[in-house]
Coordinates of C-alpha atoms in Angstrom, one line a residue:
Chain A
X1 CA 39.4 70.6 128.0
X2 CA 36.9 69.3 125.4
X3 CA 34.0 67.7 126.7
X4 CA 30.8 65.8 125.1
X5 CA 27.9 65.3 126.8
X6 CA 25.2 62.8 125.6
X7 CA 21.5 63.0 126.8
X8 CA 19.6 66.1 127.6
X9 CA 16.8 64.7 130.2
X10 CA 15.6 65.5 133.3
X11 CA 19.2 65.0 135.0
X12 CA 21.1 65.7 132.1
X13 CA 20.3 69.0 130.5
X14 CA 20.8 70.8 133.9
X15 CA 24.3 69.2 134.1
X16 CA 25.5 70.1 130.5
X17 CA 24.5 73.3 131.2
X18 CA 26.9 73.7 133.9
X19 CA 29.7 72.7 131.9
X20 CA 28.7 75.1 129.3
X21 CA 28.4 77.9 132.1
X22 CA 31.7 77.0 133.6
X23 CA 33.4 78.4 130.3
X24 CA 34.6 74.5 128.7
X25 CA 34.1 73.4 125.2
X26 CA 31.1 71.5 124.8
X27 CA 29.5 69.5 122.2
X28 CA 26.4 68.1 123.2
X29 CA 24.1 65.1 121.5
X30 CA 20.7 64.3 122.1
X31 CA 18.5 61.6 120.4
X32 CA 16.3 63.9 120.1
X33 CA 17.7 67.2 118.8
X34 CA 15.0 69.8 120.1
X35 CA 16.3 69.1 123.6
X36 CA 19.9 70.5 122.6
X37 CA 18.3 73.9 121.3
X38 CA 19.2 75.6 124.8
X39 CA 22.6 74.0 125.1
X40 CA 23.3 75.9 121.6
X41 CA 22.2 79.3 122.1
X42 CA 24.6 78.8 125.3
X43 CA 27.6 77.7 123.4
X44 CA 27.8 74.5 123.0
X45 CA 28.4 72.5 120.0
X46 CA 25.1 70.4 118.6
X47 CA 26.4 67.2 117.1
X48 CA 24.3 65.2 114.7
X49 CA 25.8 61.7 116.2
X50 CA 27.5 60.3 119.3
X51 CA 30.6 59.6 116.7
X52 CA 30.7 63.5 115.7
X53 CA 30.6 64.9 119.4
X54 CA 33.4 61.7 120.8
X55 CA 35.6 63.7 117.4
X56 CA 35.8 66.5 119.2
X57 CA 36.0 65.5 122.9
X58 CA 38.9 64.5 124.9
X59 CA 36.3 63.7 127.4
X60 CA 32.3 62.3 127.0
X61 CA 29.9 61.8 129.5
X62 CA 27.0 60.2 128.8
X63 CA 23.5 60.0 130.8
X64 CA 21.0 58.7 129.4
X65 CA 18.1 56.2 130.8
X66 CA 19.1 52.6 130.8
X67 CA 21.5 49.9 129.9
X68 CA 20.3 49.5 125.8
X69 CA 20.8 53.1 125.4
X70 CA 24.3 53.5 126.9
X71 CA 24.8 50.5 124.7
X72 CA 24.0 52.1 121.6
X73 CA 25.5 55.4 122.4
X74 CA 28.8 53.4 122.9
X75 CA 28.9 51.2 120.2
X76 CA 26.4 51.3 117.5
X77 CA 27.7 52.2 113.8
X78 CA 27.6 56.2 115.0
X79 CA 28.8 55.5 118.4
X80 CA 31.3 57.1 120.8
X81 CA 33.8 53.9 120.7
X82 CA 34.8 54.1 116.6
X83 CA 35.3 58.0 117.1
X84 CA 37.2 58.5 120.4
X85 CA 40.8 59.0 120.0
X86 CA 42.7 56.2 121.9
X87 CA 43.5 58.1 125.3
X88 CA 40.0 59.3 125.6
X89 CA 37.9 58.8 128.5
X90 CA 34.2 58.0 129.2
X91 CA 31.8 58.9 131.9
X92 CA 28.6 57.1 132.2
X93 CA 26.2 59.1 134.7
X94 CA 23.6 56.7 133.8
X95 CA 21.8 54.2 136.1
X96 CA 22.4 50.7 134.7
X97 CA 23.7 46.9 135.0
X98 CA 26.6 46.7 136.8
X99 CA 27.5 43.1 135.0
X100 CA 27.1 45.1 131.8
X101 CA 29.1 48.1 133.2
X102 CA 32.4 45.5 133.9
X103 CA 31.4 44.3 129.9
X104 CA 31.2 47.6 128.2
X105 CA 34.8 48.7 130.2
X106 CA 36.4 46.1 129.0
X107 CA 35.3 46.7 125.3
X108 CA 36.5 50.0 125.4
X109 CA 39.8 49.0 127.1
X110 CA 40.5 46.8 123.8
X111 CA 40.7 50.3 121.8
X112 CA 42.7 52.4 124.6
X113 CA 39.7 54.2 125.9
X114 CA 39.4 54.2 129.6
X115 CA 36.2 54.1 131.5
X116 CA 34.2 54.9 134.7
X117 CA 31.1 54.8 136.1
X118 CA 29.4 57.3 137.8
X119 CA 26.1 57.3 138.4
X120 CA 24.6 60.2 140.4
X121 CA 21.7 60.8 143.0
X122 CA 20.1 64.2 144.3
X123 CA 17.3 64.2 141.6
X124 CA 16.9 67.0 139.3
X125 CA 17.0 69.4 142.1
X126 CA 20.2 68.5 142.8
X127 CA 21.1 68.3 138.9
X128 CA 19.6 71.9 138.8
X129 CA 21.6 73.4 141.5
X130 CA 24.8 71.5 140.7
X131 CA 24.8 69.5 143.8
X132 CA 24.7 65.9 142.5
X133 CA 26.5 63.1 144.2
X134 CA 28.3 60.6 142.0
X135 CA 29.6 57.1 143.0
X136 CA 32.6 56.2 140.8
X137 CA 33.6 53.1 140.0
X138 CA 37.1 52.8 138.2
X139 CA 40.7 53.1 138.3
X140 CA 42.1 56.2 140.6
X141 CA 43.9 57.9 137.5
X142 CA 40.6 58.0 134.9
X143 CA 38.6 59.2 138.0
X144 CA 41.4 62.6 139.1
X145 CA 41.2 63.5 135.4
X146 CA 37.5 63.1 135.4
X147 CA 36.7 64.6 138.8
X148 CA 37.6 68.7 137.7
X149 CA 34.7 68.5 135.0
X150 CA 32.3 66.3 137.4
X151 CA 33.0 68.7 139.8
X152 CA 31.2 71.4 138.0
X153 CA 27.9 69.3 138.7
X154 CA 29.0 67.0 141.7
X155 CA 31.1 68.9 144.0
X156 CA 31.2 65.0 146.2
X157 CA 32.5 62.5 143.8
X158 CA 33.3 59.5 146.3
X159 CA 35.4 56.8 144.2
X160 CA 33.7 53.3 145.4
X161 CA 35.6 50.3 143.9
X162 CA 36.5 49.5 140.5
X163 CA 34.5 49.6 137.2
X164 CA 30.6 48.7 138.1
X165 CA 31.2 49.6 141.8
X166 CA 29.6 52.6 141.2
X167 CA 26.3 51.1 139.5
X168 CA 26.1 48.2 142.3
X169 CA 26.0 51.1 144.9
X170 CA 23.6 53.3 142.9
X171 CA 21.1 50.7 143.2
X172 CA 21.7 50.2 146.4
X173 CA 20.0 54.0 146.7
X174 CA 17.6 53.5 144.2
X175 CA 16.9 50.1 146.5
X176 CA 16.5 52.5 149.7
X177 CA 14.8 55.0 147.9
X178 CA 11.9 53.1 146.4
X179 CA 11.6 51.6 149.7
X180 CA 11.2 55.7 151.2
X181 CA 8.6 56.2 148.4
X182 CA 6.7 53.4 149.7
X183 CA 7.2 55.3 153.2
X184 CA 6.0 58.6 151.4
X185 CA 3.1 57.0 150.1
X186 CA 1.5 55.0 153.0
X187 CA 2.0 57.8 155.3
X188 CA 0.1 60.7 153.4
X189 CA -2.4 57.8 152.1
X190 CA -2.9 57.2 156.3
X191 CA -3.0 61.2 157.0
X192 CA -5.3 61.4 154.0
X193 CA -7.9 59.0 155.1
X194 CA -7.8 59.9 158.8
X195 CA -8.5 63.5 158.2
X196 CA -5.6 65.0 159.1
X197 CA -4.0 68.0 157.7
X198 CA -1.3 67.3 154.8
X199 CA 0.8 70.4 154.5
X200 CA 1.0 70.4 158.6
X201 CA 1.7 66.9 158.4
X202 CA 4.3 67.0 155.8
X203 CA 6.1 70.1 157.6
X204 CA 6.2 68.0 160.8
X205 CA 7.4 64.8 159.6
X206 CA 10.0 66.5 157.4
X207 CA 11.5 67.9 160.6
X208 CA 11.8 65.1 162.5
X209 CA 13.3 61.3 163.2
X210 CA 11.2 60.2 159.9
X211 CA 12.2 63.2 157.8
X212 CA 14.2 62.0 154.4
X213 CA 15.1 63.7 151.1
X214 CA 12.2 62.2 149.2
X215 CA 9.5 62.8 152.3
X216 CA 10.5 66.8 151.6
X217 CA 11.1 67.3 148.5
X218 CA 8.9 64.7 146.1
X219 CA 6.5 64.8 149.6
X220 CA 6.0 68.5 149.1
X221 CA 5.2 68.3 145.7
X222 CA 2.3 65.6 146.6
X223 CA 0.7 67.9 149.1
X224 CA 0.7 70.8 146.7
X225 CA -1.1 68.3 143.7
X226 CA 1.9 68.1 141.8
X227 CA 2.6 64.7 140.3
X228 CA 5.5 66.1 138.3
X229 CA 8.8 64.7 138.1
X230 CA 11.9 64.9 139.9
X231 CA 12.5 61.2 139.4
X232 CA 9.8 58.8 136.9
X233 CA 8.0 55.9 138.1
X234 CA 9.0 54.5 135.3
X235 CA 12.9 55.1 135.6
X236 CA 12.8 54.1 139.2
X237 CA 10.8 50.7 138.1
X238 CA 13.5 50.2 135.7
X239 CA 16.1 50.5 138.4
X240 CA 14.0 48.3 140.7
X241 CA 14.5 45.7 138.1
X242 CA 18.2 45.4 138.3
X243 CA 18.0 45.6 141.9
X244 CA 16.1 42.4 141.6
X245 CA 18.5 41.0 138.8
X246 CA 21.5 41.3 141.2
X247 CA 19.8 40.2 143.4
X248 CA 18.5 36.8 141.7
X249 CA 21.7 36.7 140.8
X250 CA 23.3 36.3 144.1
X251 CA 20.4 34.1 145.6
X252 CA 19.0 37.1 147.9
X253 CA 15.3 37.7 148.3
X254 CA 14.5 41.4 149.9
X255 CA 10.5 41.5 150.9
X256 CA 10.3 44.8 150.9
X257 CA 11.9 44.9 147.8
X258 CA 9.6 43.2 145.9
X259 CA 6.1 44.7 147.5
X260 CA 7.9 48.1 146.1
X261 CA 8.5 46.4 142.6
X262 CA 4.6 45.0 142.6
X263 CA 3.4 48.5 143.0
X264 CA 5.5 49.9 140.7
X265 CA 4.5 47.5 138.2
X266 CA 0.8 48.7 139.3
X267 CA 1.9 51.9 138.7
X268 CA 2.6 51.4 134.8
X269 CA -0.4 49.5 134.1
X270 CA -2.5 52.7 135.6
X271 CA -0.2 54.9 133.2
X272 CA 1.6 56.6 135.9
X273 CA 5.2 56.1 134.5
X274 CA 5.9 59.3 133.3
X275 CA 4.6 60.7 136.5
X276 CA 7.3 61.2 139.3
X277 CA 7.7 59.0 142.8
X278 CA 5.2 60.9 144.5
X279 CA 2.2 59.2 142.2
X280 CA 2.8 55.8 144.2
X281 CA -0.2 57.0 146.4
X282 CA -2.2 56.4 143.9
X283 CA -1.7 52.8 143.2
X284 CA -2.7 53.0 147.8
X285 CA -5.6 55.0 146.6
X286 CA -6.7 52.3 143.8
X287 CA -5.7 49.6 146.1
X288 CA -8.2 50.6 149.3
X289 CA -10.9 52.3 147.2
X290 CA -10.2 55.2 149.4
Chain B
X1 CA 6.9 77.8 187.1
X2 CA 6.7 74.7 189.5
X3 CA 6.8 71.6 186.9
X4 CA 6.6 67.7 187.7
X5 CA 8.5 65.3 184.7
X6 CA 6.8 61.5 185.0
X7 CA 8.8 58.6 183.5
X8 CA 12.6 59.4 183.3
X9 CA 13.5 56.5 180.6
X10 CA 15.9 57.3 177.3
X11 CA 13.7 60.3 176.2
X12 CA 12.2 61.4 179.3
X13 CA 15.5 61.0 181.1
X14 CA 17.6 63.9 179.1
X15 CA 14.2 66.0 178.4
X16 CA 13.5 66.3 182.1
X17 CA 17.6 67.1 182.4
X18 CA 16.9 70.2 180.1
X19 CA 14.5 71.8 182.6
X20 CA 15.9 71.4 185.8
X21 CA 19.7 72.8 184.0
X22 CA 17.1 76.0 182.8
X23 CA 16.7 76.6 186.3
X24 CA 12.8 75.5 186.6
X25 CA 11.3 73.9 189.6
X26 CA 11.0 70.8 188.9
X27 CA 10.2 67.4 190.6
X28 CA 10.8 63.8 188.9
X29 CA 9.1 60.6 189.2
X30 CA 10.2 57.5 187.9
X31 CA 8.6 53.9 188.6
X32 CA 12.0 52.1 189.3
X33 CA 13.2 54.9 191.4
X34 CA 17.3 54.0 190.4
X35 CA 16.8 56.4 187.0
X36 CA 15.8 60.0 188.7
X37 CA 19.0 60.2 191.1
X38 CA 21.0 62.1 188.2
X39 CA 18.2 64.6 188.0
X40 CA 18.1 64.4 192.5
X41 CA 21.7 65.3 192.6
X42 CA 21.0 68.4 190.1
X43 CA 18.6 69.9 192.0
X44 CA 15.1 68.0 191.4
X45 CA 13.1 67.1 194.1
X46 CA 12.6 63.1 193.5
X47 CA 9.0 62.3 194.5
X48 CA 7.7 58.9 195.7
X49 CA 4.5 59.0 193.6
X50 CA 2.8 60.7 190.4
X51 CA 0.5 62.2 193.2
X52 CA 3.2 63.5 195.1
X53 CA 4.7 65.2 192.2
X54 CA 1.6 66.6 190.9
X55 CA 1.0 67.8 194.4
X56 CA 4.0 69.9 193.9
X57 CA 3.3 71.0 190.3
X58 CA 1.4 73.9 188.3
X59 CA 2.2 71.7 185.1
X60 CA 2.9 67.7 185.0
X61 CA 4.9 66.5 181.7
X62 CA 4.5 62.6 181.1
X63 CA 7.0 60.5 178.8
X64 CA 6.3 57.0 179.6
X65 CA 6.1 54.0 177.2
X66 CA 2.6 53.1 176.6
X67 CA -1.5 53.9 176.9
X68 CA -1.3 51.9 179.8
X69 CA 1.4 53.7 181.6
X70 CA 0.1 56.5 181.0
X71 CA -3.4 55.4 182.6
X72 CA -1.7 54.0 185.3
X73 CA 0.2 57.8 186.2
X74 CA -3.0 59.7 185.5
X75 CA -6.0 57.9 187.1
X76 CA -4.5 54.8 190.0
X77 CA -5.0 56.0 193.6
X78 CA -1.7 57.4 193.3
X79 CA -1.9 59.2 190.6
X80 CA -1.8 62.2 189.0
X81 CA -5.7 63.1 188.5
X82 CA -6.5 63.1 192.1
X83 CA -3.5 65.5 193.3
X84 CA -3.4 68.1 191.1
X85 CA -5.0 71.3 191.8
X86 CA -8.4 72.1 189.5
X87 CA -6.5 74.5 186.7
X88 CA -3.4 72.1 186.1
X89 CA -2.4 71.3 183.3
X90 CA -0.8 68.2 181.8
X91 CA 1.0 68.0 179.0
X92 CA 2.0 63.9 177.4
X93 CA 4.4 63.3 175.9
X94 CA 4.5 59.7 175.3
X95 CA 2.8 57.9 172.0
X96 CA 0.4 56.2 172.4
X97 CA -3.7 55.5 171.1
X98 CA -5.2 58.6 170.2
X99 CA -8.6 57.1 171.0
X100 CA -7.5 56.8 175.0
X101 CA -5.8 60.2 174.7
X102 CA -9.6 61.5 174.0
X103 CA -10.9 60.0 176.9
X104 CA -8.4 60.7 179.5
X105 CA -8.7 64.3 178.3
X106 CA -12.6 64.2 178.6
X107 CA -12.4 62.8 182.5
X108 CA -9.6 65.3 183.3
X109 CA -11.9 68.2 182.3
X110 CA -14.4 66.7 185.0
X111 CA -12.1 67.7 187.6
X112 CA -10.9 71.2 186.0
X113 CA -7.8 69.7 184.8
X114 CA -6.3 70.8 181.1
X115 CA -4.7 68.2 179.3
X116 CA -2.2 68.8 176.1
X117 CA -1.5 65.5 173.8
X118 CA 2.7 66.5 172.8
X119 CA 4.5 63.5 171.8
X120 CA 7.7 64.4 170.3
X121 CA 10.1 63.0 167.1
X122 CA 14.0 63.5 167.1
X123 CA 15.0 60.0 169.0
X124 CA 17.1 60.1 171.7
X125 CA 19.6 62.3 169.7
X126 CA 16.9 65.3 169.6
X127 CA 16.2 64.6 173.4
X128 CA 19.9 65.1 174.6
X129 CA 20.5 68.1 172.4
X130 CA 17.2 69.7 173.4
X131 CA 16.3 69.6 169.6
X132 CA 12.7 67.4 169.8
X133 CA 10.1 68.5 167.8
X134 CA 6.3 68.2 169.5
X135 CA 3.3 67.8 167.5
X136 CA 0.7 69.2 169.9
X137 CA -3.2 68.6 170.3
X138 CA -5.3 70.6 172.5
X139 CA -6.6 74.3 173.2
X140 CA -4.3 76.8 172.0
X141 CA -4.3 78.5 175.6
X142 CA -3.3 75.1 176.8
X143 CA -0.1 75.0 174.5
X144 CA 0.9 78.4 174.8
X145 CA 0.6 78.1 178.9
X146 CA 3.2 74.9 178.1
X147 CA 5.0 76.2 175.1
X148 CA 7.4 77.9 177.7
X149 CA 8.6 74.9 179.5
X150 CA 8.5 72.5 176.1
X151 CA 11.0 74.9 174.9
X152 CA 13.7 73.6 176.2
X153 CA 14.0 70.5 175.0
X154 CA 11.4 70.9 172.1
X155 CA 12.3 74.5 170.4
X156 CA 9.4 73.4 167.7
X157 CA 6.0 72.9 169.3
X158 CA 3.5 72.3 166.5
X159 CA -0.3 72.8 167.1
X160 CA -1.7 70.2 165.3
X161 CA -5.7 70.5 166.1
X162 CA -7.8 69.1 169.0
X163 CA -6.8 66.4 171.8
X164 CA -5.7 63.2 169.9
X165 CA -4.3 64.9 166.7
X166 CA -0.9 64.9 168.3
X167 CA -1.1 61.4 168.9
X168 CA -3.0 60.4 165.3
X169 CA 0.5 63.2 163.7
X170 CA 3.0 60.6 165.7
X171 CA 1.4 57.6 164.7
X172 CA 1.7 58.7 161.0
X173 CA 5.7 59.8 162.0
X174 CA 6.2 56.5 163.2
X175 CA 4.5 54.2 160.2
X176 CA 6.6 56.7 157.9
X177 CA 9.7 55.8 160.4
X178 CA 9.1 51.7 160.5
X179 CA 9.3 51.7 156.4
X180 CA 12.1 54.1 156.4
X181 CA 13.7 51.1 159.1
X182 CA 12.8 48.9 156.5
X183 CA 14.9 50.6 153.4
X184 CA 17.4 51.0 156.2
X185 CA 17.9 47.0 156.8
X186 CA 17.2 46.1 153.1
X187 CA 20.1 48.4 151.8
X188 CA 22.5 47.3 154.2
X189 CA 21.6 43.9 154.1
X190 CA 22.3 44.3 149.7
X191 CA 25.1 46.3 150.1
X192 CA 26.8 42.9 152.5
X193 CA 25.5 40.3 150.6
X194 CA 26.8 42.0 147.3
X195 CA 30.3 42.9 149.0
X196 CA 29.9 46.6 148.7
X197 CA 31.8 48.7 151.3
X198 CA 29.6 49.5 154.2
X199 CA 30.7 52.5 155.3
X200 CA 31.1 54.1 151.9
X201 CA 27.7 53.0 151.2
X202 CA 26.5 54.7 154.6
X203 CA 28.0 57.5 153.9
X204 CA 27.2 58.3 150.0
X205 CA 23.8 57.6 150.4
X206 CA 23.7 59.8 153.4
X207 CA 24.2 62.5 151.2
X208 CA 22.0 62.1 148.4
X209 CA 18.2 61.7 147.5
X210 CA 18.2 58.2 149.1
X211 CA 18.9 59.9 152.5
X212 CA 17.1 59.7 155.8
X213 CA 17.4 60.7 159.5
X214 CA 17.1 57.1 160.4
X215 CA 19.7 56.3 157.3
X216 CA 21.8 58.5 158.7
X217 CA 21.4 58.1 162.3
X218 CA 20.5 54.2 163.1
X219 CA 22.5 53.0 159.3
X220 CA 25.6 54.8 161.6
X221 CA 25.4 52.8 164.4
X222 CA 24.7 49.7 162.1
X223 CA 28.1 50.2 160.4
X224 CA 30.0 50.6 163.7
X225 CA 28.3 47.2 165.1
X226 CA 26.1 48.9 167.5
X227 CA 23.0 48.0 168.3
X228 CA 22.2 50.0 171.3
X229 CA 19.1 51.8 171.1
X230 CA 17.9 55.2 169.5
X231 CA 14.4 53.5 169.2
X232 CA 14.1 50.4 170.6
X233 CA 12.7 47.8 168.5
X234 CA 10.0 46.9 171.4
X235 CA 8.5 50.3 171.9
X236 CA 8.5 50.8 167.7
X237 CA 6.6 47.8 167.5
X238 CA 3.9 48.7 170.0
X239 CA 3.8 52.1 167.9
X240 CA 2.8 49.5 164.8
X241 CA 0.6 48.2 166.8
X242 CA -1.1 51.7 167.4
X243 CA -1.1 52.4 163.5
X244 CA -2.6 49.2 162.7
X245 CA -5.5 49.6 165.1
X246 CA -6.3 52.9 163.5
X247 CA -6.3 51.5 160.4
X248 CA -8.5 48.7 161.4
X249 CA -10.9 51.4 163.0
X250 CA -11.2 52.9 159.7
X251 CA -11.1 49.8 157.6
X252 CA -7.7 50.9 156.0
X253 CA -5.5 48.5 154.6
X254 CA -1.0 49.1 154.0
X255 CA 0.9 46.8 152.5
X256 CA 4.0 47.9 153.4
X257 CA 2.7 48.5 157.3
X258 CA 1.7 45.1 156.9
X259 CA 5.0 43.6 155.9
X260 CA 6.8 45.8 158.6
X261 CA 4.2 44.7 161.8
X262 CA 5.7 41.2 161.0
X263 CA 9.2 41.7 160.4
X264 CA 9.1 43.6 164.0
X265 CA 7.1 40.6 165.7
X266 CA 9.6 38.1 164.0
X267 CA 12.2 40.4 165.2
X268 CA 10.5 40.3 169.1
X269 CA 10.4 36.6 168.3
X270 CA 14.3 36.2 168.0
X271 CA 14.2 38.7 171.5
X272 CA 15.7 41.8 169.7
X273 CA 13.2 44.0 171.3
X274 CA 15.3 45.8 173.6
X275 CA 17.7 46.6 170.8
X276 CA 17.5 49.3 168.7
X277 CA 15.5 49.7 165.1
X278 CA 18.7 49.1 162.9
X279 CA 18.6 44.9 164.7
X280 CA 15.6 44.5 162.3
X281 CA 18.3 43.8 159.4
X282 CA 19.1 40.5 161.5
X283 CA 15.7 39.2 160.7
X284 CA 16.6 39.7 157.0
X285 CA 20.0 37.6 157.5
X286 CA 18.0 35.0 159.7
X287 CA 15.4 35.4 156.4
X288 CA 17.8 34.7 153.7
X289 CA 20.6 32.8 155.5
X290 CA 23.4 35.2 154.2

């Protein structure tokens, strides 16, 4: 099968380079083309344009950061949709609107091209080792023909609803996990200030009834000084923000929810946003002047 | 080893259980006498007091539900303090102020009596599989003289630092555990009001980087309708309560902590406190009317 893959971030690089591994034909696109020098030495093809990789995929997949960009990867003068054979199929990994999910399928289903949503969680760790799990939202049949090149990536693809189920649900997670951030951050901000020890605290929490993903993995990195990335502030603030916009949308007000989205919003006007999760602490740290 | 277990409630219950099927000696007390007749009929002797018990015992585990409780065991005329032999040791499990902790310790050395702070993490899940984990303050010849008999219900004991660090650890697990409760209620309550299937939702975020123990765990009962207890809502909120008193000792101040104490008391208010953690997603429905 002939596969294109758009956008060589954090998440994405690691999972076009599993496709390229696997032994498929693979033409990759990056906005910016440095990015794409790996993918080339392995194989892969480097196309100049969205429109030149969709000419020689059967199948694209696109991930890339937020709603604008999938946008203008689908349909801007060198965009996937005028160069995708009817009969071709699209694959958005990103995390974006869910209203403009349902728009963008519909598009697309004017010119025969079929479409699902699947955005994926399990960070780049889980991008790294080729254990992401993606939500799909779409119909049954573009999801089996999808699901033997996800798989290379996702082995658990759980098919949610129809087109834009699978965004509604990824924020859903990005909800619960900014809200486990939070978690991350009050408690080593708490052990921090009452003297206790970090790495002992970490190992114990992690191991217990208040053990999650992000206290052991973007936790670990804190207590070792590492601010780095596995997901950025200012990603997760982006996704945040469309929690809130379904959520305006639908009348519901989530307290926690917007504390999180406050701090996060702290967090960019401190300059934090390409840092990952874990640099929360720091708005805590500004907050209480300890 | 001849071992005395105080306070046979939904962690002490199962954790004293473990012991007696090891083949230890062990006696139980409970305060409403009804709860120790499973652990009578396999072979416990059921004492009539703390002071009978600790009459009976080298080493006197505790798991009762608050500072008070624990007082009330060590140091009233029937207690434990003034029956146990000078060299005794007594290990608590129960979570409560780390402050008290250091002062019962102080006037059980007066009397020659060794006293081990141990409260555990795993919920009642950890405690009926024998899979707790104990974060331990004390003398390290203290520990290792209980390490033995903590075994068997706790198979990770870790030493933490001095009398009152186990207590300050736990306190830190349980603010960490009320905000994971938090993204717990806040993404179900999303996922309802937005139409998303429940279970699905449970079960995909499970397994990524949004995932928790208390996701996992509590979000599972919340999708089946039950409410029963794995942490009961009261007991949590007296843990806030512990938190917030250190923080106010230190002249700390959490915003997230903040917004959970209330959400708890509101949730006392509307007399959910004998249910368990994942009933704190009705005070968002009673919140939003949806």
């Amino acid at each position: 099968m002939r596969v294109g893959f758009v956008g060589l971030g954090l998440m994405g690089a690691p999972m076009a380079m599993h496709l390229i591994r696997a032994g498929l034909e693979v033409a990759v696109y990056n906005r910016s083309p440095g990015k794409a020098a790996p993918h080339g030495e392995a194989g892969a093809a480097v196309c100049a344009s969205p429109a030149e990789l969709a000419g020689r995929s059967q199948v694209v997949l696109i991930c890339v950061s937020d709603t604008e960009a999938v946008e203008s990867v689908l349909f801007s003068p060198e965009g996937v949709a005028g160069a995708l054979e009817p009969g071709g199929l699209i694959v958005d990994h990103s995390t974006i609107s869910p209203t403009a999910t349902r728009e963008f399928a519909a598009r697309l289903a004017g010119s025969g091209i079929s479409f699902v949503d699947a955005p994926v969680t399990g960070g780049t760790k889980g991008a790294l080792e080729g254990k992401l799990v993606a939500m799909a939202g779409g119909k049954s049949d573009d999801l089996e023909r999808a699901r033997p090149v996800l798989e290379h990536y996702a082995p658990t693809v759980v098919h949610v609803g129809p087109v834009g189920q699978g965004q509604l649900i990824k924020l859903c997670n990005n909800l619960v996990g900014s809200l486990h951030v939070l978690a991350m951050a009050e408690g080593f901000h708490f052990a921090g200030v009452l003297g206790l020890d970090l790495k002992l605290t970490h190992q114990v929490i992690a191991s217990g009834a208040a053990g999650s993903f992000i206290w052991e993995n973007w936790g670990g990195r804190l207590v070792e000084g590492d601010l780095s990335p596995g997901f950025k502030i200012a990603l997760h603030h982006k996704d945040i923000r469309l929690v809130l916009d379904e959520c305006r949308r639908v009348g519901l007000e989530l307290p926690g929810l917007q504390l999180v989205a406050g701090m996060y919003e702290k967090a960019l006007a401190l300059g934090l946003g390409e840092l990952g999760d874990q640099a929360l602490v720091r708005v805590l740290e500004q907050r209480s002047g300890k």
